[in-house]
Short mmCIF file of C-alpha atoms in Angstrom, two decimals:
data_model
loop_
_atom_site.label_atom_id
_atom_site.label_comp_id
_atom_site.label_asym_id
_atom_site.label_seq_id
_atom_site.Cartn_x
_atom_site.Cartn_y
_atom_site.Cartn_z
CA UNK Q 1 84.88 -61.41 -89.23
CA UNK Q 2 81.56 -61.70 -91.30
CA UNK Q 3 82.01 -60.16 -94.74
CA UNK Q 4 79.10 -58.67 -96.66
CA UNK Q 5 77.91 -60.31 -99.77
CA UNK Q 6 77.45 -58.47 -103.02
CA UNK Q 7 74.47 -55.98 -103.33
CA UNK Q 8 71.00 -57.32 -103.20
CA UNK Q 9 72.13 -60.61 -101.57
CA UNK Q 10 71.27 -61.41 -97.89
CA UNK Q 11 74.16 -61.57 -95.44
CA UNK Q 12 73.54 -63.61 -92.24
CA UNK Q 13 75.10 -62.16 -89.09
CA UNK Q 14 74.87 -63.33 -85.41
CA UNK Q 15 75.14 -61.06 -82.46
CA UNK Q 16 77.82 -62.24 -80.04
CA UNK Q 17 78.39 -61.25 -76.34
CA UNK Q 18 80.71 -58.60 -77.67
CA UNK Q 19 77.84 -56.80 -79.45
CA UNK Q 20 75.11 -57.52 -77.01
CA UNK Q 21 73.50 -54.31 -75.68
CA UNK Q 22 74.70 -52.16 -78.47
CA UNK Q 23 72.66 -50.20 -80.96
CA UNK Q 24 71.68 -52.03 -84.09
CA UNK Q 25 73.69 -49.81 -86.38
CA UNK Q 26 76.79 -49.95 -84.22
CA UNK Q 27 76.60 -53.85 -83.95
CA UNK Q 28 76.24 -54.09 -87.76
CA UNK Q 29 79.28 -51.80 -88.35
CA UNK Q 30 81.40 -54.06 -86.10
CA UNK Q 31 80.13 -57.26 -87.90
CA UNK Q 32 79.79 -56.06 -91.49
CA UNK Q 33 83.31 -55.15 -92.24
CA UNK Q 34 84.07 -52.03 -94.20
CA UNK Q 35 80.68 -50.60 -94.60
CA UNK Q 36 80.34 -47.33 -92.76
CA UNK Q 37 77.90 -46.84 -89.94
CA UNK Q 38 76.26 -43.90 -91.71
CA UNK Q 39 75.59 -46.06 -94.69
CA UNK Q 40 74.23 -48.91 -92.46
CA UNK Q 41 71.89 -46.46 -90.81
CA UNK Q 42 70.54 -45.60 -94.24
CA UNK Q 43 70.00 -49.25 -95.18
CA UNK Q 44 68.27 -49.97 -91.81
CA UNK Q 45 65.81 -47.11 -92.37
CA UNK Q 46 65.12 -48.32 -95.83
CA UNK Q 47 64.20 -51.73 -94.55
CA UNK Q 48 67.37 -53.64 -95.51
CA UNK Q 49 67.88 -55.17 -92.13
CA UNK Q 50 65.84 -57.86 -90.29
CA UNK Q 51 66.31 -59.19 -86.82
CA UNK Q 52 65.24 -62.83 -86.33
CA UNK Q 53 63.13 -62.62 -89.46
CA UNK Q 54 61.39 -59.31 -88.65
CA UNK Q 55 62.30 -56.07 -90.50
CA UNK Q 56 63.71 -53.40 -88.03
CA UNK Q 57 63.88 -49.84 -89.33
CA UNK Q 58 65.19 -48.23 -86.13
CA UNK Q 59 68.97 -47.96 -86.04
CA UNK Q 60 69.01 -47.21 -82.34
CA UNK Q 61 67.27 -50.52 -81.34
CA UNK Q 62 69.42 -52.55 -78.91
CA UNK Q 63 70.52 -56.04 -79.85
CA UNK Q 64 70.67 -59.15 -77.80
CA UNK Q 65 73.26 -62.05 -77.92
CA UNK Q 66 72.17 -64.73 -80.20
CA UNK Q 67 69.91 -62.73 -82.48
CA UNK Q 68 70.32 -63.47 -86.13
CA UNK Q 69 70.44 -60.48 -88.41
CA UNK Q 70 69.85 -60.44 -92.17
CA UNK Q 71 71.58 -57.58 -94.07
CA UNK Q 72 70.58 -56.84 -97.73
CA UNK Q 73 72.68 -54.10 -99.28
CA UNK Q 74 70.90 -52.37 -102.18
CA UNK Q 75 72.43 -51.84 -105.52
CA UNK Q 76 74.53 -48.57 -105.69
CA UNK Q 77 72.68 -45.70 -107.38
CA UNK Q 78 74.31 -44.27 -110.46
CA UNK Q 79 76.68 -41.56 -109.30
CA UNK Q 80 77.19 -39.69 -112.53
CA UNK Q 81 75.42 -36.24 -112.39
CA UNK Q 82 73.42 -34.97 -115.16
CA UNK Q 83 73.56 -31.57 -117.11
CA UNK Q 84 71.33 -28.91 -115.91
CA UNK Q 85 70.55 -25.52 -117.39
CA UNK Q 86 71.81 -23.37 -114.54
CA UNK Q 87 73.04 -19.86 -115.40
CA UNK Q 88 76.78 -19.34 -115.31
CA UNK Q 89 78.92 -16.20 -115.36
CA UNK Q 90 81.83 -17.26 -117.59
CA UNK Q 91 84.93 -15.08 -117.13
CA UNK Q 92 87.28 -17.03 -119.41
CA UNK Q 93 86.97 -20.17 -121.50
CA UNK Q 94 89.06 -22.00 -123.98
CA UNK Q 95 89.29 -25.77 -125.05
CA UNK Q 96 91.39 -26.49 -121.99
CA UNK Q 97 89.67 -24.78 -118.97
CA UNK Q 98 86.91 -22.53 -117.88
CA UNK Q 99 86.89 -19.82 -115.16
CA UNK Q 100 83.61 -19.07 -113.46
CA UNK Q 101 82.50 -16.24 -111.25
CA UNK Q 102 80.28 -18.46 -109.00
CA UNK Q 103 77.19 -16.94 -107.42
CA UNK Q 104 76.48 -17.39 -103.75
CA UNK Q 105 74.14 -20.25 -102.99
CA UNK Q 106 75.49 -22.61 -105.66
CA UNK Q 107 77.10 -25.84 -104.38
CA UNK Q 108 80.11 -26.78 -106.36
CA UNK Q 109 79.61 -30.52 -106.67
CA UNK Q 110 77.01 -33.17 -105.76
CA UNK Q 111 77.11 -34.41 -102.25
CA UNK Q 112 74.76 -35.53 -99.37
CA UNK Q 113 71.74 -33.21 -99.58
CA UNK Q 114 72.85 -31.73 -102.89
CA UNK Q 115 72.46 -34.36 -105.48
CA UNK Q 116 71.78 -31.83 -108.33
CA UNK Q 117 71.42 -28.20 -108.86
CA UNK Q 118 75.28 -27.79 -108.47
CA UNK Q 119 78.00 -26.12 -110.44
CA UNK Q 120 78.99 -29.58 -111.75
CA UNK Q 121 75.52 -30.10 -113.15
CA UNK Q 122 75.75 -26.58 -114.83
CA UNK Q 123 79.20 -27.30 -116.19
CA UNK Q 124 78.14 -30.65 -117.78
CA UNK Q 125 75.31 -28.77 -119.55
CA UNK Q 126 77.61 -25.97 -120.66
CA UNK Q 127 80.77 -28.05 -121.60
CA UNK Q 128 79.22 -31.41 -122.60
CA UNK Q 129 81.46 -34.41 -122.29
CA UNK Q 130 84.70 -32.39 -122.27
CA UNK Q 131 85.19 -32.12 -118.52
CA UNK Q 132 88.24 -33.79 -117.01
CA UNK Q 133 87.50 -37.20 -115.46
CA UNK Q 134 90.28 -37.06 -112.82
CA UNK Q 135 87.98 -35.62 -110.18
CA UNK Q 136 85.59 -38.62 -110.49
CA UNK Q 137 82.02 -38.78 -111.84
CA UNK Q 138 80.72 -36.58 -109.05
CA UNK Q 139 83.49 -33.96 -109.32
CA UNK Q 140 84.44 -33.84 -113.04
CA UNK Q 141 87.06 -31.07 -113.72
CA UNK Q 142 86.94 -29.70 -110.17
CA UNK Q 143 90.39 -28.62 -109.05
CA UNK Q 144 89.48 -26.56 -106.07
CA UNK Q 145 86.14 -25.50 -104.37
CA UNK Q 146 84.31 -22.55 -102.75
CA UNK Q 147 81.73 -23.02 -99.93
CA UNK Q 148 78.15 -22.90 -101.12
CA UNK Q 149 77.67 -19.39 -99.78
CA UNK Q 150 80.94 -18.01 -100.84
CA UNK Q 151 80.87 -16.14 -104.18
CA UNK Q 152 83.79 -15.47 -106.65
CA UNK Q 153 86.38 -16.93 -108.94
CA UNK Q 154 86.85 -20.71 -109.56
CA UNK Q 155 88.66 -22.58 -112.38
CA UNK Q 156 87.64 -25.86 -113.79
CA UNK Q 157 89.65 -28.19 -116.04
CA UNK Q 158 88.23 -29.59 -119.34
CA UNK Q 159 90.55 -32.43 -119.82
CA UNK Q 160 92.93 -34.48 -117.72
CA UNK Q 161 96.15 -32.69 -118.88
CA UNK Q 162 94.72 -29.37 -117.75
CA UNK Q 163 93.54 -30.98 -114.48
CA UNK Q 164 96.89 -32.29 -113.60
CA UNK Q 165 98.68 -29.03 -114.34
CA UNK Q 166 96.27 -27.01 -112.34
CA UNK Q 167 96.20 -29.56 -109.45
CA UNK Q 168 99.98 -29.23 -109.25
CA UNK Q 169 99.82 -25.42 -108.85
CA UNK Q 170 97.09 -25.63 -106.26
CA UNK Q 171 99.05 -28.21 -104.35
CA UNK Q 172 101.85 -25.81 -104.17
CA UNK Q 173 99.51 -22.88 -103.01
CA UNK Q 174 101.61 -20.28 -104.80
CA UNK Q 175 104.64 -20.83 -102.53
CA UNK Q 176 106.91 -21.41 -105.57
CA UNK Q 177 104.71 -20.91 -108.51
CA UNK Q 178 102.40 -18.32 -109.94
CA UNK Q 179 99.09 -19.32 -108.28
CA UNK Q 180 97.44 -16.49 -106.57
CA UNK Q 181 94.13 -16.36 -104.57
CA UNK Q 182 92.76 -13.54 -102.68
CA UNK Q 183 89.40 -13.20 -100.82
CA UNK Q 184 87.58 -10.16 -99.56
CA UNK Q 185 86.04 -10.70 -96.07
CA UNK Q 186 83.92 -8.45 -93.99
CA UNK Q 187 84.69 -9.24 -90.28
CA UNK Q 188 83.64 -8.09 -86.89
CA UNK Q 189 85.92 -5.64 -85.29
CA UNK Q 190 89.35 -5.02 -86.76
CA UNK Q 191 92.87 -6.62 -86.19
CA UNK Q 192 95.23 -4.39 -84.20
CA UNK Q 193 97.90 -4.68 -86.80
CA UNK Q 194 97.28 -3.65 -90.50
CA UNK Q 195 98.47 -7.10 -91.66
CA UNK Q 196 99.45 -10.45 -90.16
CA UNK Q 197 99.34 -14.24 -90.56
CA UNK Q 198 97.25 -16.94 -88.85
CA UNK Q 199 99.05 -20.22 -88.72
CA UNK Q 200 96.87 -22.75 -86.92
CA UNK Q 201 96.23 -26.32 -87.89
CA UNK Q 202 92.62 -27.40 -88.56
CA UNK Q 203 90.57 -30.63 -88.17
CA UNK Q 204 87.02 -31.50 -88.22
CA UNK Q 205 85.09 -30.99 -85.02
CA UNK Q 206 83.94 -34.23 -83.15
CA UNK Q 207 80.99 -32.35 -81.76
CA UNK Q 208 79.76 -30.91 -85.01
CA UNK Q 209 80.79 -32.61 -88.17
CA UNK Q 210 79.88 -29.54 -90.17
CA UNK Q 211 82.49 -27.45 -88.39
CA UNK Q 212 86.25 -27.35 -88.63
CA UNK Q 213 88.38 -26.26 -85.57
CA UNK Q 214 91.73 -25.08 -84.62
CA UNK Q 215 93.89 -27.81 -82.89
CA UNK Q 216 97.11 -27.84 -81.07
CA UNK Q 217 100.68 -28.68 -82.27
CA UNK Q 218 101.07 -32.11 -83.83
CA UNK Q 219 97.38 -32.43 -84.61
CA UNK Q 220 95.24 -31.69 -87.68
CA UNK Q 221 96.35 -30.31 -91.01
CA UNK Q 222 98.69 -27.24 -91.59
CA UNK Q 223 96.64 -24.13 -92.43
CA UNK Q 224 98.10 -20.72 -93.04
CA UNK Q 225 96.20 -17.51 -93.95
CA UNK Q 226 97.69 -14.08 -94.64
CA UNK Q 227 95.52 -11.08 -94.03
CA UNK Q 228 95.65 -7.31 -94.85
CA UNK Q 229 93.37 -4.74 -93.32
CA UNK Q 230 91.73 -2.83 -96.36
CA UNK Q 231 89.19 -0.65 -94.61
CA UNK Q 232 88.04 -0.12 -91.03
CA UNK Q 233 84.43 0.80 -90.03
CA UNK Q 234 84.42 3.51 -88.67
CA UNK Q 235 87.94 4.93 -89.33
CA UNK Q 236 90.43 4.74 -86.44
CA UNK Q 237 90.18 8.33 -85.67
CA UNK Q 238 87.13 10.67 -85.80
CA UNK Q 239 88.41 14.18 -85.15
CA UNK Q 240 90.73 13.80 -82.15
CA UNK Q 241 89.13 10.65 -80.63
CA UNK Q 242 89.90 7.07 -81.30
CA UNK Q 243 86.86 4.97 -82.32
CA UNK Q 244 85.79 1.49 -81.68
CA UNK Q 245 85.85 -0.79 -84.64
CA UNK Q 246 82.60 -2.20 -85.44
CA UNK Q 247 83.68 -4.06 -88.57
CA UNK Q 248 86.47 -4.08 -91.13
CA UNK Q 249 87.21 -5.26 -94.65
CA UNK Q 250 90.14 -7.69 -95.03
CA UNK Q 251 91.99 -9.18 -97.88
CA UNK Q 252 92.92 -12.75 -97.10
CA UNK Q 253 95.40 -14.74 -99.11
CA UNK Q 254 95.72 -18.49 -98.77
CA UNK Q 255 98.99 -20.31 -98.26
CA UNK Q 256 97.03 -23.65 -97.86
CA UNK Q 257 93.49 -24.57 -98.87
CA UNK Q 258 91.62 -26.24 -95.97
CA UNK Q 259 87.90 -26.46 -95.60
CA UNK Q 260 86.49 -23.39 -94.19
CA UNK Q 261 89.92 -21.92 -93.59
CA UNK Q 262 89.37 -18.30 -93.69
CA UNK Q 263 86.25 -18.55 -91.70
CA UNK Q 264 87.78 -20.47 -88.89
CA UNK Q 265 91.08 -18.56 -88.95
CA UNK Q 266 89.25 -15.29 -88.71
CA UNK Q 267 87.04 -16.45 -85.88
CA UNK Q 268 90.14 -17.82 -84.14
CA UNK Q 269 91.64 -14.40 -84.53
CA UNK Q 270 88.59 -12.94 -82.63
CA UNK Q 271 87.11 -11.42 -85.93
CA UNK Q 272 84.51 -13.81 -87.45
CA UNK Q 273 82.96 -13.00 -90.64
CA UNK Q 274 79.73 -11.03 -90.77
CA UNK Q 275 76.84 -13.28 -91.47
CA UNK Q 276 78.65 -16.49 -90.52
CA UNK Q 277 76.25 -18.44 -88.54
CA UNK Q 278 78.52 -21.41 -88.11
CA UNK Q 279 81.61 -19.62 -86.78
CA UNK Q 280 80.33 -16.22 -85.77
CA UNK Q 281 77.09 -16.98 -83.92
CA UNK Q 282 78.27 -15.33 -80.72
CA UNK Q 283 78.41 -11.90 -82.36
CA UNK Q 284 74.56 -11.43 -82.78
CA UNK Q 285 74.52 -8.71 -80.08
CA UNK Q 286 77.11 -6.82 -82.01
CA UNK Q 287 74.84 -6.85 -85.08
CA UNK Q 288 72.08 -5.25 -82.98
CA UNK Q 289 74.35 -2.21 -82.52
CA UNK Q 290 74.61 -1.50 -86.31
CA UNK Q 291 72.49 1.27 -87.67
CA UNK Q 292 69.15 0.16 -89.27
CA UNK Q 293 70.18 0.14 -92.95
CA UNK Q 294 73.36 -1.84 -92.07
CA UNK Q 295 71.32 -4.39 -90.09
CA UNK Q 296 68.97 -4.72 -93.01
CA UNK Q 297 71.92 -5.18 -95.46
CA UNK Q 298 73.33 -7.87 -93.14
CA UNK Q 299 70.03 -9.67 -92.92
CA UNK Q 300 69.56 -9.45 -96.69
CA UNK Q 301 73.11 -10.95 -97.21
CA UNK Q 302 71.94 -13.98 -95.22
CA UNK Q 303 75.42 -15.70 -95.44
CA UNK Q 304 79.07 -15.37 -94.59
CA UNK Q 305 80.58 -12.08 -96.15
CA UNK Q 306 83.22 -13.77 -98.16
CA UNK Q 307 84.09 -13.39 -101.86
CA UNK Q 308 86.89 -14.91 -103.90
CA UNK Q 309 88.04 -11.70 -105.72
CA UNK Q 310 91.39 -12.66 -107.28
CA UNK Q 311 92.53 -15.70 -109.11
CA UNK Q 312 95.75 -16.09 -110.98
CA UNK Q 313 97.49 -19.17 -112.38
CA UNK Q 314 99.66 -20.36 -115.24
CA UNK Q 315 97.68 -21.83 -118.04
CA UNK Q 316 98.52 -25.66 -117.78
CA UNK Q 317 98.80 -26.02 -121.55
CA UNK Q 318 99.90 -22.69 -123.13
CA UNK Q 319 102.12 -21.47 -120.13
CA UNK Q 320 100.49 -18.04 -120.19
CA UNK Q 321 100.03 -16.41 -116.84
CA UNK Q 322 96.35 -15.55 -116.31
CA UNK Q 323 94.97 -13.16 -113.90
CA UNK Q 324 91.29 -12.47 -113.00
CA UNK Q 325 89.56 -10.12 -110.67
CA UNK Q 326 85.99 -10.08 -109.52
CA UNK Q 327 83.93 -7.32 -107.93
CA UNK Q 328 81.88 -8.39 -104.98
CA UNK Q 329 78.17 -9.20 -105.71
CA UNK Q 330 75.43 -6.63 -104.99
CA UNK Q 331 74.57 -7.88 -101.59
CA UNK Q 332 78.09 -7.85 -100.25
CA UNK Q 333 78.71 -4.37 -101.86
CA UNK Q 334 75.54 -3.04 -100.28
CA UNK Q 335 76.60 -4.14 -96.79
CA UNK Q 336 80.16 -2.67 -97.36
CA UNK Q 337 78.59 0.67 -98.35
CA UNK Q 338 76.34 0.81 -95.30
CA UNK Q 339 79.35 0.00 -93.08
CA UNK Q 340 81.54 2.64 -94.76
CA UNK Q 341 79.25 5.32 -93.51
CA UNK Q 342 79.45 4.47 -89.94
#
C-alpha cells in the first residue's frame, strides 16, 4: 500500500484495476492509507491533487487504470482556539472550575463550521491559560456538552486534577455518585404515564450524519433517559370531559450521556420536542393547531425546547456537594406560558 509522505511533499500514486472506475476521492482513500475520505475531498477541492500532471478539483471525477496521481497534503492549520470576548453568565467560579448558564445558540467547542465564536473561545478569554488541557487544544476544560441550541448549566474544569475528578463522575452518570443532571423539555402530546424510562441504544444514522437513531439489541451504545410529567397542556380534565394533550412539560434525567439523547428518546416515545426540526419535523401540522400567540412563541423560539435546569456534583478538589438550578430562558418561558393557557 502506498503511504502518504509528510505535509507539503508530493506523493505519487498509481490507479490499478482495483480502483479503476471509482470516484477520485474514493480511489485516493483506498491508496493513501489512513487519510479520511472527507479530508481528501477537501484537499482535492483546494487543488492538492493532480491526475497525469493536471490539477483536478472535482472529487467525483472517475479514474482510469494507469493514471498517475500526485497528492500534496497541506500543513495542518493551528488547532488552538483563541480567546474571544463573548458574554458569559457565570453561576459559580473558583480556582478549580467554573459553572456556566449557557445561552441557546452558543456552540460549546470549535468544530467543523464553527471554528470560533464558541464557549471555549469565551472561556479562554475569561479564564486565561488556566483551563484543563485534558480535553485537547480544541476542547480545553470541557467535561460534558450541551447542543448548540440547548440552554442551561454546564461545568468546565480549570486544571487537570479537576477535570479528572469531574470526568469520573460524568462517566458514572450518577449511578453510584452524586452527579445530578435534569432537563426541562416541552414535547408534543403527553406520555400516558406520569413517569417512565426510555432504554434504547443509539448510533449515528447512515442516511443523515447529523442525526442519531435508535437501534436494536446488540447494536449502538447504551442510552437511558428517565422522564417525569410536570405539566400537561391542556390539563387532562376540563370539567367532566377528558381533553387531548397538545403538549406537555417533562423533566428528563440522564442515566447515560449520548449525543442528542433526550431529543431522540422523546421522539422515539412519540413525543418529540417542540421546535426540534431534526427529530420532530413530522409534527408541523400539530403546530398549526396551536392558538396564534402560542404559534408565535414557538416560531420565536426557533430551536428545540430543551433546557439543562439542574446540575449537581461533588467538587473534585474540596469534596463539597454543589447543586445549581437554572430557570428557563425568556423564549422558553414565554412558550410555556402560552401553552399553560390552552
